[in-house]
Amino acid sequence: MSQTMPQQLADLLRARFAGHLSNVTLAHGQATVEVTAAHLVEVCTALRDEADFHFEQLTDLCGIDFLGYGEGEIPESDTATSQGFGRGVTGTTAPGRFDWAGRQPHPQILRRFAAVVHLLSFAHNARLRIRCFAPEDALPVLPTLTSVWPSANWYEREAFDLFGIVFEGHPDLRRILTDYGFVGHPFRKDFPLIGNVEVRYDPEAKRVVYEPVTSVTPRVTVARVVREDSRWLTSQTEAADDWKDN
Amino acid sequence: MADESGEIRSYTMNFGPQHPASHGVLRLVMEMEGETIMRIDPHIGLLHRGTEKLAESKPFNHSIGYMDRLDYVSMMCNEHAYVRAIEQLMGVEPPPRAQWIRTMFDEITRILNHLMWIGSNALDLGAMAVFLYAFREREELMDCYEAVSGTRMHATYYRPGGVYRDLPGKMIQYHESPWHKGKDLARMNQWREGSMLDFLDAFAEDFQHKVDEYEELLTDNRIWKQRTVDIGIVSPERAKALGFSGPMLRASGVEWDLRKTQPYAKYAEVDFDIPVGTRGDCYDRYLVRVNEMRQSALIIRQCVKWLRANPGPVMVNNYKVAPPKREDMKESMEALIHWFKLFSEGYSVPAGETYAAVEAPKGEFGCYLVSDGANKPFRVHLRAPSFPHLASIDELTRGHMLPDVVAMIGTYDLVFGEVDR
């Protein structure tokens, strides 16, 4: 078993797929590439078959919804009133109710849905992460990877079920984790955490009935705050020190 | 079913979700011809609790307890993957003693898991006694869980930056009761006179004989071999392509163990072997797991040796991640502020993404964590080993008989907490 270091892998990828990869990044010792949907299958087949890469296993595939990325739930300090910050989160500012059209533009995130694939090469003891954004936000469609790695089958069904990403060419794209007859895609950020329907046994109808949720209300126990401060710099310096001296 | 002309037609049969051999809530819709399987369509998700979505709505530390409830027979290994992902993003390295404790508890967990597996797999295939033997030892190890965390299963013991607290100096003991008294009680408490490490050392030494007892019951058992040899053979290439990991992959002859190839915690410093199979059938998977238990006991003894000799902190001394001592909080204002901040808002993790994997008893348990700089994760995806394993059941059991499906479910070592998440 040879060992391909992440930096080496990133260089190899840049050299081999120059035109097809929009972004090759290294962070936390892991290589990430972004591939466009049109080139996904072609790039993946090469990654599996070529001796430099030889990624024999698709370890993981998951969907991700970038709605609300980097947005907090507490107003910024300049918007605070004399009564202080608003703690409760209600209305359209609550989690799961972020608005894609009115989002803050983010340099890296141009599309809403993406599939993230984790590959593993046994021959080179290397891992690679591929991110592929779906070109359409309203109806995310991506090509299937089932023809490249059979293990993609259930992972793509899961991403379809939870995020509504359609994998074109998938042999059996059915829901997998949610209930029979479930409506909606629950892991989308605009799907409420409490759900849309609740079930109870109706003694008169003598069966289980589905009704709009009334027994619980959306509630936030700890507000989401995004902090960009120097604390991590401090902690990194502290971590670099010996723990005994701290 | 035979129609009027006497011809056999295929029919569809339902298996589970409430079936003793379905290991929880697995539902299989099987297309059969006589007793032969033509096609299997597993219906999963009956235990889907939306763990990943719930984690997005809570500060990072609140979700550690959810990890225990994924694969609920290898609790601490799940915590380990999640906690490592957070540590990677924050750039925090736990002190060595915490890493040794984690290594030790990962192996305790591996034995716990494999004991559950050997008991239930044997029970599925008609051997009742193994279950009773296996649970005798599970009880002892669960007491170790209880001694460090206060709970027997859902420990929430690993925290970003270390473990919750140091190992107890005194092992918990059985009390006298109408059922446990006299000589009986003395025998049960025989290893429990000293510290938890003394107890574990004695347990791990004796455990090799216990594994001999299980092997006595199964390894050369004619019925056991008839039920498992040559059932569900997977070639190494196919095992890789199907996303297999852990014992499922190693039984097919692939020498791949994250503890060796991508070591984490203190696995690089302990000495152990990776058992590898040759045929890739249910019997080889049995042999691999049994030998893993022996190796785990050896690792535990090495960890005990190190932990006895090296006292030290078990949590980073960084109040942005770990709370200050409770006594300090009563005296120092700084400590109080940190305490309050940490337990109300939590800590914000720098923006970024990472994938942290551990060799859980069932295979590679991974945590893909995306943070946008907030005090809650933006996205957590948990890569459960049983998920791709179960996905292969259709391919592996086609053409097999109905009882072989039960043997396969047993050999997958399925737990629905992690398949459904």
XYZ file of C-alpha atoms in Angstrom:
667
model
C 0.000 0.000 0.000
C 1.502 3.269 -1.059
C 0.587 6.529 0.563
C -0.595 9.559 -1.398
C -0.463 12.707 0.691
C -3.346 15.188 0.271
C -1.026 17.818 -1.232
C 0.297 15.315 -3.766
C -3.254 14.289 -4.583
C -4.319 17.888 -5.128
C -1.410 18.434 -7.547
C -2.230 15.255 -9.453
C -5.875 16.307 -9.709
C -4.998 19.774 -10.955
C -2.712 18.324 -13.603
C -5.123 15.654 -14.806
C -8.502 17.414 -14.756
C -7.428 20.997 -15.390
C -10.542 21.995 -17.304
C -13.144 20.108 -15.320
C -12.447 21.102 -11.740
C -13.469 24.558 -10.660
C -11.822 24.417 -7.257
C -9.231 22.225 -5.567
C -8.818 23.009 -1.878
C -6.900 21.527 1.003
C -8.145 21.925 4.541
C -7.574 19.881 7.690
C -5.431 17.507 5.628
C -8.281 16.657 3.297
C -8.565 17.420 -0.396
C -11.822 18.759 -1.801
C -12.672 19.304 -5.446
C -15.644 20.902 -7.080
C -16.904 19.322 -10.265
C -19.640 20.598 -12.526
C -22.634 18.327 -12.989
C -21.890 17.913 -16.695
C -18.437 16.410 -16.021
C -19.252 14.473 -12.843
C -19.565 10.970 -14.267
C -16.589 11.395 -16.583
C -14.341 12.655 -13.774
C -15.527 9.975 -11.359
C -14.947 7.154 -13.816
C -11.401 8.407 -14.361
C -10.865 8.711 -10.609
C -11.927 5.113 -10.164
C -9.951 3.593 -13.032
C -6.706 5.548 -13.394
C -3.672 4.196 -11.588
C -2.791 7.566 -10.026
C -6.098 7.732 -8.192
C -7.735 4.336 -8.050
C -10.619 5.376 -5.804
C -12.280 1.991 -5.555
C -14.852 2.899 -2.952
C -17.524 5.511 -2.676
C -17.595 5.711 1.100
C -20.297 8.283 1.469
C -22.610 10.520 -0.494
C -24.910 13.101 1.015
C -27.000 16.049 0.004
C -26.580 19.516 1.434
C -28.809 22.579 1.333
C -26.940 25.881 1.578
C -29.994 27.969 2.389
C -29.142 30.217 5.318
C -25.401 29.509 5.245
C -23.612 31.932 7.540
C -26.809 33.559 8.812
C -27.456 33.934 12.521
C -30.655 34.349 14.474
C -29.728 37.241 16.739
C -29.711 40.739 15.240
C -26.324 42.368 14.828
C -25.265 44.706 17.616
C -25.891 47.814 15.506
C -29.520 46.798 15.102
C -30.073 46.221 18.814
C -32.580 48.513 20.476
C -32.372 50.189 23.859
C -34.186 47.163 25.273
C -31.298 44.943 24.150
C -31.205 42.061 21.700
C -34.237 40.102 20.596
C -33.820 36.596 21.965
C -36.884 34.881 20.600
C -36.903 33.848 16.987
C -40.165 34.188 15.169
C -41.625 34.695 11.730
C -39.493 34.534 8.644
C -36.241 34.951 10.538
C -36.602 31.638 12.371
C -34.516 28.633 11.356
C -35.888 26.724 8.450
C -37.553 29.860 7.207
C -34.591 31.595 5.653
C -35.307 33.035 2.256
C -33.084 31.950 -0.625
C -34.008 34.894 -2.836
C -33.076 37.462 -0.176
C -29.854 35.790 0.958
C -26.542 37.457 1.645
C -24.307 36.737 -1.350
C -21.505 34.340 -0.438
C -18.357 34.021 -2.566
C -18.248 30.205 -2.569
C -21.910 29.352 -2.499
C -23.615 30.219 -5.734
C -26.169 27.402 -5.863
C -28.480 26.065 -3.175
C -28.170 22.278 -3.416
C -25.100 20.115 -3.707
C -24.159 16.491 -3.387
C -20.981 15.747 -1.450
C -19.166 12.522 -2.249
C -16.403 10.960 -0.167
C -14.087 8.581 -1.968
C -11.533 6.188 -0.576
C -8.546 4.679 -2.335
C -7.274 1.495 -0.714
C -4.260 1.339 -3.007
C -3.005 4.841 -2.141
C -4.557 5.172 1.332
C -6.131 8.463 0.275
C -9.480 10.132 0.648
C -11.075 12.700 -1.620
C -14.174 14.824 -1.270
C -16.096 15.877 -4.365
C -18.729 18.574 -4.241
C -21.108 18.957 -7.115
C -23.655 21.778 -7.120
C -26.975 21.194 -8.842
C -27.374 23.750 -11.645
C -31.051 24.473 -10.873
C -32.197 25.647 -7.430
C -35.901 24.966 -7.969
C -35.480 21.430 -9.263
C -31.994 20.163 -8.403
C -30.893 17.497 -10.875
C -27.553 15.698 -10.820
C -26.273 12.724 -12.799
C -26.244 9.402 -10.944
C -23.028 7.694 -9.884
C -24.591 4.236 -9.599
C -22.910 3.193 -12.846
C -19.498 4.048 -11.373
C -19.884 2.731 -7.809
C -22.833 0.493 -6.875
C -22.759 1.788 -3.284
C -24.082 5.133 -4.579
C -27.501 3.547 -4.993
C -28.907 3.915 -1.488
C -26.996 7.111 -0.745
C -28.604 8.789 -3.740
C -32.008 7.527 -2.689
C -31.351 9.084 0.711
C -30.306 12.428 -0.787
C -33.386 12.363 -3.001
C -35.640 11.554 -0.071
C -34.236 14.125 2.331
C -33.285 16.962 -0.047
C -35.256 16.318 -3.215
C -32.143 16.098 -5.371
C -33.068 14.094 -8.466
C -30.335 11.765 -9.690
C -30.811 11.367 -13.392
C -30.407 7.778 -14.575
C -30.767 6.197 -11.126
C -32.326 2.737 -11.547
C -34.673 2.904 -8.571
C -35.093 6.424 -7.210
C -37.624 5.882 -4.409
C -37.861 7.373 -0.947
C -35.865 5.375 1.560
C -35.964 6.804 5.086
C -39.253 8.676 5.366
C -42.694 7.169 5.828
C -44.779 5.677 3.031
C -46.683 8.547 1.429
C -44.515 11.275 3.001
C -44.787 14.711 1.412
C -41.812 17.080 1.176
C -38.083 16.795 1.733
C -37.422 17.073 5.455
C -33.723 17.990 5.518
C -34.182 21.120 3.423
C -33.542 24.157 5.561
C -37.012 25.528 4.825
C -38.707 22.370 6.128
C -39.766 23.083 9.726
C -38.134 21.029 12.455
C -41.540 20.186 13.931
C -42.760 18.871 10.580
C -45.916 19.690 8.700
C -48.245 16.928 9.843
C -48.752 14.943 13.008
C -50.509 11.626 13.496
C -52.953 10.451 16.110
C -55.438 7.643 16.500
C -58.971 8.839 15.865
C -61.316 6.655 17.947
C -64.349 7.679 15.899
C -62.855 6.967 12.514
C -61.106 3.939 14.096
C -57.863 4.657 12.289
C -54.735 6.780 12.417
C -55.287 10.239 10.950
C -52.822 12.864 9.685
C -53.460 16.489 10.681
C -51.541 19.770 10.551
C -49.235 20.145 13.550
C -50.959 21.737 16.548
C -49.446 19.981 19.571
C -46.074 21.760 19.372
C -44.919 25.197 18.279
C -41.575 26.003 16.664
C -39.195 27.060 19.394
C -35.535 27.902 19.579
C -33.809 27.073 22.843
C -30.401 28.454 21.925
C -30.214 31.083 19.214
C -27.837 30.553 16.336
C -24.966 33.049 16.373
C -22.146 33.340 13.872
C -19.005 34.636 15.502
C -15.929 35.669 13.642
C -13.579 36.571 16.439
C -10.045 36.037 17.568
C -10.909 33.229 19.966
C -9.847 30.510 17.568
C -6.542 32.134 16.980
C -6.036 32.185 20.739
C -7.090 28.586 21.123
C -4.797 27.493 18.334
C -1.843 29.143 19.982
C -2.848 27.573 23.261
C -3.125 24.181 21.635
C 0.332 24.613 20.174
C 1.670 25.108 23.693
C 2.205 22.192 25.979
C -0.979 21.630 27.975
C 0.954 21.600 31.236
C 2.036 25.211 30.792
C -1.438 26.557 30.185
C -47.735 -21.295 -4.837
C -48.942 -23.852 -7.329
C -51.734 -22.947 -9.712
C -54.236 -25.478 -11.166
C -51.790 -26.844 -13.690
C -49.392 -27.620 -10.840
C -46.784 -25.085 -11.967
C -44.882 -23.150 -9.317
C -45.226 -19.389 -9.536
C -43.155 -16.919 -7.599
C -44.793 -15.086 -4.728
C -44.012 -12.144 -2.515
C -43.424 -12.543 1.174
C -43.131 -9.934 3.893
C -40.520 -10.260 6.647
C -40.598 -7.959 9.652
C -40.581 -5.181 10.797
C -41.564 -6.941 14.026
C -39.651 -10.178 13.735
C -37.191 -11.554 16.286
C -34.537 -12.069 13.606
C -34.958 -8.644 12.025
C -32.599 -7.024 14.581
C -34.906 -4.151 15.289
C -37.173 -2.793 12.643
C -36.062 -4.201 9.315
C -38.784 -4.921 6.813
C -37.928 -7.091 3.837
C -40.233 -7.622 0.887
C -39.021 -10.844 -0.682
C -39.900 -12.235 -4.058
C -39.582 -15.978 -3.741
C -39.843 -19.081 -5.820
C -40.527 -21.859 -3.375
C -37.883 -21.332 -0.702
C -35.476 -19.589 -3.061
C -34.983 -15.831 -2.938
C -35.400 -14.130 -6.314
C -35.256 -10.527 -5.134
C -35.192 -8.675 -1.834
C -36.365 -5.122 -1.328
C -35.440 -3.869 2.152
C -37.715 -1.165 3.546
C -35.817 0.876 6.091
C -36.454 4.122 7.897
C -38.847 2.824 10.544
C -36.447 4.176 13.170
C -35.629 7.400 11.310
C -35.457 10.160 13.901
C -33.779 12.854 11.842
C -30.664 12.932 14.024
C -28.756 14.979 11.467
C -31.472 17.622 11.255
C -31.845 17.739 15.033
C -28.115 18.320 15.360
C -28.434 21.404 13.127
C -30.808 22.975 15.632
C -28.590 22.623 18.708
C -25.195 23.794 19.892
C -22.430 21.325 19.098
C -22.142 19.697 22.511
C -25.851 18.971 22.803
C -25.692 16.408 20.026
C -23.059 14.122 21.554
C -25.827 12.226 23.312
C -27.589 11.653 20.009
C -24.515 9.829 18.731
C -24.950 7.186 21.440
C -28.395 6.523 20.119
C -27.293 5.833 16.556
C -25.549 2.510 16.828
C -26.764 1.825 20.334
C -24.443 -1.118 20.910
C -21.250 0.754 20.061
C -21.992 4.031 21.728
C -18.604 5.575 22.429
C -17.225 4.883 18.956
C -19.998 7.018 17.463
C -19.226 9.804 19.908
C -15.591 9.516 18.940
C -16.242 10.266 15.265
C -18.414 13.294 16.026
C -16.084 14.690 18.664
C -13.070 14.226 16.399
C -14.792 16.141 13.608
C -15.404 19.093 15.942
C -11.833 18.946 17.224
C -10.447 18.963 13.695
C -12.401 22.080 12.779
C -11.405 23.848 15.988
C -7.788 22.745 15.855
C -7.940 21.305 19.357
C -5.887 18.314 20.390
C -6.973 16.407 23.501
C -4.301 15.635 26.117
C -2.583 12.231 25.778
C -4.345 10.686 28.750
C -7.728 11.482 27.212
C -6.600 9.871 23.969
C -5.521 6.726 25.802
C -8.832 6.603 27.629
C -10.624 6.947 24.313
C -8.547 4.161 22.809
C -9.379 1.931 25.752
C -13.081 2.690 25.675
C -13.234 2.228 21.910
C -11.958 -1.288 22.464
C -14.320 -1.924 25.379
C -17.054 -0.821 23.017
C -15.804 -3.158 20.319
C -16.023 -6.104 22.703
C -19.479 -4.969 23.841
C -20.635 -4.814 20.256
C -19.138 -8.124 19.212
C -20.616 -9.839 22.270
C -24.026 -8.561 21.294
C -23.413 -9.714 17.751
C -22.164 -13.200 18.634
C -25.100 -13.716 20.978
C -27.799 -12.540 18.626
C -26.326 -14.104 15.506
C -26.099 -17.467 17.247
C -29.614 -17.040 18.604
C -30.912 -16.311 15.092
C -29.337 -19.523 13.879
C -30.677 -21.621 16.731
C -27.901 -21.633 19.346
C -29.437 -20.270 22.511
C -26.583 -20.778 24.978
C -24.058 -18.373 23.411
C -26.369 -15.468 24.105
C -26.352 -16.222 27.824
C -22.562 -16.503 27.957
C -22.059 -13.303 25.956
C -24.349 -11.252 28.133
C -22.542 -12.359 31.265
C -19.425 -10.525 30.039
C -21.373 -7.608 28.584
C -22.657 -6.898 32.056
C -19.113 -6.468 33.375
C -18.174 -4.023 30.625
C -21.391 -2.075 30.997
C -20.371 -1.567 34.608
C -17.229 0.141 33.286
C -19.414 2.455 31.238
C -21.423 3.150 34.353
C -18.327 3.734 36.454
C -17.009 6.507 34.191
C -20.197 8.122 32.970
C -23.033 7.120 35.282
C -24.993 5.338 32.559
C -24.719 1.850 31.198
C -25.287 2.697 27.540
C -25.750 6.304 26.515
C -22.604 7.625 28.063
C -21.947 11.080 26.491
C -18.468 10.573 27.876
C -16.284 11.897 25.039
C -16.291 15.660 24.708
C -14.490 17.930 22.271
C -11.115 18.426 23.908
C -10.982 15.202 25.893
C -13.298 13.114 28.013
C -15.778 14.281 30.617
C -13.802 13.194 33.675
C -10.955 10.994 34.767
C -11.316 7.297 35.488
C -12.742 6.487 38.921
C -10.291 5.364 41.579
C -12.716 2.777 42.887
C -14.657 0.236 40.845
C -18.360 -0.063 41.591
C -19.264 -3.196 43.544
C -22.250 -5.462 43.983
C -24.133 -4.917 47.235
C -25.451 -7.678 49.416
C -28.992 -8.689 48.562
C -31.195 -11.776 48.980
C -29.845 -12.950 45.573
C -26.192 -12.035 45.979
C -24.647 -12.941 49.304
C -21.840 -14.843 50.994
C -19.398 -16.646 48.747
C -21.380 -15.667 45.686
C -21.016 -11.992 46.466
C -17.317 -12.362 47.221
C -16.780 -14.048 43.848
C -18.667 -11.328 41.984
C -16.696 -8.595 43.703
C -13.391 -10.424 43.434
C -12.019 -8.116 40.690
C -13.759 -5.041 42.013
C -11.729 -4.427 45.150
C -9.350 -1.958 43.496
C -9.664 0.727 40.830
C -11.470 0.453 37.522
C -8.145 -0.154 35.792
C -7.444 -3.120 38.087
C -10.859 -4.486 37.240
C -10.335 -4.031 33.501
C -6.912 -5.628 33.630
C -8.285 -8.694 35.368
C -11.224 -8.797 33.001
C -9.110 -8.482 29.854
C -6.732 -11.185 31.035
C -9.557 -13.583 31.762
C -11.494 -12.624 28.646
C -9.325 -14.782 26.363
C -10.674 -17.829 28.216
C -14.181 -16.517 27.826
C -13.672 -16.249 24.070
C -12.463 -19.863 24.172
C -15.817 -20.751 25.687
C -17.739 -19.105 22.848
C -15.501 -20.764 20.307
C -16.030 -24.102 22.008
C -19.733 -23.675 21.367
C -19.532 -22.516 17.761
C -16.267 -22.794 15.829
C -16.365 -26.530 15.177
C -20.083 -26.878 15.694
C -21.508 -28.882 12.792
C -24.828 -27.036 12.686
C -23.123 -23.629 12.945
C -20.858 -24.486 10.027
C -23.732 -25.797 7.939
C -25.546 -22.525 8.434
C -22.622 -20.201 7.753
C -19.938 -21.759 5.533
C -20.225 -20.590 1.891
C -23.221 -18.383 2.646
C -23.147 -14.869 1.239
C -19.699 -14.931 -0.353
C -18.305 -11.497 -1.311
C -15.188 -11.111 -3.416
C -12.674 -8.460 -2.279
C -13.293 -6.300 -5.370
C -17.021 -6.455 -4.901
C -16.742 -5.713 -1.195
C -14.818 -2.533 -1.974
C -17.247 -1.460 -4.685
C -20.264 -2.092 -2.453
C -18.895 0.265 0.178
C -18.084 -2.406 2.760
C -15.892 -1.622 5.721
C -14.813 -3.192 8.987
C -15.117 -6.952 9.513
C -17.328 -7.291 6.414
C -14.432 -6.065 4.272
C -11.667 -7.854 6.158
C -13.447 -11.219 5.973
C -13.219 -10.902 2.191
C -9.451 -10.715 2.474
C -8.862 -6.960 2.310
C -6.375 -5.948 4.951
C -7.885 -2.587 5.789
C -8.383 -1.228 9.268
C -8.502 2.507 9.949
C -6.808 1.908 13.286
C -3.732 0.813 11.299
C -3.983 2.666 7.997
C -5.210 6.059 9.249
C -4.527 5.851 12.973
C -6.315 8.163 15.389
C -6.253 8.530 19.191
C -3.348 6.323 20.354
C -3.755 3.393 17.976
C -0.380 4.059 16.409
C 1.232 3.279 19.781
C -0.499 0.023 20.632
C 0.424 -3.352 19.268
C -2.276 -5.512 17.715
C -3.033 -7.633 14.670
C -5.812 -7.360 12.119
C -7.567 -10.660 11.549
C -8.330 -11.167 7.847
C -10.536 -13.793 6.219
C -9.979 -15.664 2.970
C -13.342 -16.770 1.621
C -15.614 -13.859 2.473
C -18.509 -15.991 3.691
C -20.532 -15.788 6.910
C -18.193 -18.212 8.661
C -15.133 -16.085 7.888
C -16.893 -13.018 9.180
C -17.584 -14.947 12.356
C -13.914 -15.895 12.710
C -12.753 -12.331 12.038
C -15.019 -10.861 14.698
C -14.110 -13.492 17.286
C -10.437 -12.776 16.743
C -11.057 -9.047 16.922
C -12.414 -9.563 20.423
C -9.154 -11.228 21.426
C -7.139 -8.360 19.911
C -9.312 -5.783 21.655
C -8.616 -7.418 25.008
C -4.888 -7.144 24.278
C -5.235 -3.440 23.419
C -7.178 -2.822 26.635
C -4.340 -4.298 28.687
C -1.806 -2.044 26.943
C -3.982 0.983 27.626
C -4.394 -0.006 31.272
C -0.636 -0.244 31.614
C -0.095 3.245 30.208
C -2.941 4.830 32.133
C -1.718 3.407 35.431
C 1.725 4.912 34.906
C 0.736 8.311 33.536
C -1.696 10.467 35.453
C -2.547 13.823 33.943
C -5.379 15.993 32.708
C -8.118 14.436 30.597
C -9.478 17.659 29.129
C -7.816 20.551 27.335
C -7.170 23.543 29.523
C -8.995 25.855 27.154
C -12.077 27.480 28.595
C -13.449 28.280 25.149
C -14.031 24.568 24.649
C -14.158 22.938 28.056
C -15.745 24.355 31.185
C -13.518 25.451 34.073
C -13.649 23.468 37.302
C -16.843 23.912 39.228
C -14.973 25.002 42.355
C -13.157 27.693 40.347
C -16.466 28.918 39.088
C -17.478 29.719 42.672
C -14.368 31.833 43.252
C -13.249 33.412 39.999
C -15.226 35.811 37.861
C -13.390 34.752 34.701
C -14.368 31.159 35.319
C -17.974 32.147 35.922
C -18.131 34.072 32.652
C -16.631 31.185 30.733
C -18.977 28.782 32.439
C -22.017 30.873 31.618
C -20.980 31.497 28.025
C -20.207 27.865 27.375
C -23.452 26.519 28.767
C -25.752 29.170 27.330
C -24.410 29.852 23.871
C -21.804 27.158 23.441
C -18.732 27.700 21.309
C -18.592 28.814 17.702
C -16.643 26.514 15.434
C -14.631 28.152 12.637
C -16.191 27.846 9.199
C -15.068 24.855 7.222
C -15.789 21.239 6.525
C -14.210 17.995 7.597
C -14.756 14.262 7.516
C -13.627 12.296 10.555
C -13.847 8.528 10.488
C -13.218 5.927 13.159
C -13.032 2.180 12.930
C -16.264 1.413 14.758
C -16.975 -2.248 15.562
C -19.276 -2.522 12.548
C -16.987 -0.716 10.115
C -16.132 2.825 9.172
C -18.259 5.281 11.112
C -17.713 8.727 9.677
C -18.908 12.189 10.500
C -19.010 14.820 7.765
C -19.321 18.146 9.508
C -19.896 21.518 7.850
C -19.690 24.632 9.966
C -20.444 28.177 8.857
C -18.864 29.733 11.920
C -21.946 29.437 14.120
C -22.476 27.801 17.504
C -24.525 25.068 15.808
C -23.398 22.784 13.005
C -24.583 23.798 9.544
C -24.771 20.213 8.348
C -23.859 16.925 9.980
C -23.872 13.782 7.926
C -23.199 10.504 9.632
C -21.759 7.738 7.558
C -23.039 4.579 9.174
C -21.282 1.339 8.210
C -24.459 -0.758 8.264
C -26.167 1.406 5.647
C -24.114 0.255 2.629
C -23.894 -3.240 4.145
C -27.642 -3.658 4.191
C -27.914 -2.179 0.689
C -26.078 -5.240 -0.625
C -28.524 -7.796 0.780
C -30.378 -8.152 -2.526
C -27.211 -8.936 -4.439
C -25.779 -11.308 -1.826
C -28.841 -13.424 -1.087
C -30.239 -13.861 -4.581
C -30.547 -17.583 -5.233
C -30.046 -18.423 -1.557
C -32.689 -20.093 0.602
C -34.905 -18.214 3.027
C -33.010 -19.334 6.179
C -29.803 -17.945 4.654
C -31.341 -14.478 4.721
C -31.480 -14.767 8.500
C -27.835 -15.848 8.530
C -26.976 -12.809 6.376
C -28.865 -10.339 8.558
C -26.995 -11.757 11.533
C -23.608 -11.497 9.849
C -24.194 -7.882 8.772
C -24.401 -7.028 12.473
C -27.196 -4.561 11.794
C -28.421 -1.993 14.230
C -31.241 0.147 12.979
C -30.390 3.146 15.067
C -27.546 3.848 12.655
C -29.074 2.557 9.419
C -32.085 4.836 9.810
C -30.419 7.590 11.846
